[in-house]
GROMACS .gro file of C-alpha atoms in nm:
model
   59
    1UNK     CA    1   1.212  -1.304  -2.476
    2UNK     CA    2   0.941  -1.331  -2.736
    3UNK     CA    3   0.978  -1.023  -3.021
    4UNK     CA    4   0.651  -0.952  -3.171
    5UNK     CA    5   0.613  -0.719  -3.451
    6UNK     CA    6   0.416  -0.455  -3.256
    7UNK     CA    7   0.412  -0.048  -3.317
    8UNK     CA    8   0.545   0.131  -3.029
    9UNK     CA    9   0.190   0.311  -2.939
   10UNK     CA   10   0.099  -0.112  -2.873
   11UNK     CA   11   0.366  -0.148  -2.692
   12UNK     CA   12   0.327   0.169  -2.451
   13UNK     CA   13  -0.064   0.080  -2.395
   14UNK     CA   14   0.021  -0.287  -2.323
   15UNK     CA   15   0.296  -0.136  -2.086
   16UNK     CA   16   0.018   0.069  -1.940
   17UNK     CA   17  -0.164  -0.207  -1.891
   18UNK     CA   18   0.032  -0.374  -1.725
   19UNK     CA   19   0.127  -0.131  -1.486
   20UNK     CA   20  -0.251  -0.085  -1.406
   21UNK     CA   21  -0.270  -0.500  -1.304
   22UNK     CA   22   0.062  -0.439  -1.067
   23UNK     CA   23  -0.142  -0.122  -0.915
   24UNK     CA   24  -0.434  -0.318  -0.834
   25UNK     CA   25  -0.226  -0.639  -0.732
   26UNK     CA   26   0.008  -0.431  -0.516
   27UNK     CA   27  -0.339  -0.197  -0.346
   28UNK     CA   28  -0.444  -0.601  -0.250
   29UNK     CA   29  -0.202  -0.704  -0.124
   30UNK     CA   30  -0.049  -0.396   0.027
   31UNK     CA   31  -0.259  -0.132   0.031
   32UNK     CA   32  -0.014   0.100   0.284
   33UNK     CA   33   0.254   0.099   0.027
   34UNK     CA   34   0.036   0.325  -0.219
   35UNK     CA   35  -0.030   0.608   0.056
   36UNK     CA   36   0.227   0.814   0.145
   37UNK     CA   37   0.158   0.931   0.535
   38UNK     CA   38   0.081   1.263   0.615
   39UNK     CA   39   0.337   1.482   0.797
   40UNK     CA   40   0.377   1.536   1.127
   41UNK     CA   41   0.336   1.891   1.255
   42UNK     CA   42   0.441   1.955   1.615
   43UNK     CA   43   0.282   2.222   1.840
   44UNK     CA   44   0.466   2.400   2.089
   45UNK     CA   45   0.436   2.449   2.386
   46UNK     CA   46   0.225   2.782   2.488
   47UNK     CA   47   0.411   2.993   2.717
   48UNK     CA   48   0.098   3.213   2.866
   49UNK     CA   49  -0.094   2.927   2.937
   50UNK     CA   50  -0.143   2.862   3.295
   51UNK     CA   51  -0.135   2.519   3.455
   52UNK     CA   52  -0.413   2.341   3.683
   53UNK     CA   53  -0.293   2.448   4.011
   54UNK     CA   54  -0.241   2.789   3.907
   55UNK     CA   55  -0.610   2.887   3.763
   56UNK     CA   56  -0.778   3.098   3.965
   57UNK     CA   57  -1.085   3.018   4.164
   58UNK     CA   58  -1.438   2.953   4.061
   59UNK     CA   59  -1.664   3.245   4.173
   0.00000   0.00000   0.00000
């Protein structure tokens, strides 16, 4: 690998860089990677809830 004589703040903004071109390669190309999906919540089941045959009737 090429050694250039570069101060270490050069070499963490060119690292930067670099990791900004990955970011934008990586959204192009795969975009879902980059989003992490939401969680899942589950609802449960309602007890006092009645069911369609069991409502009473319309007036």
């Amino acid at each position: 690998m090429l050694s250039l004589p570069t101060s270490p703040r050069t070499a963490r903004t060119v690292r930067g860089l670099i990791g900004a071109v990955v970011d934008a390669v990586r959204s192009v190309i795969a975009p879902a990677s980059l989003v992490e999906p939401p969680a899942v919540e589950t609802v449960p089941d309602p007890v006092d809830v009645l069911a369609a045959d069991e409502l009473p009737a319309q007036w």
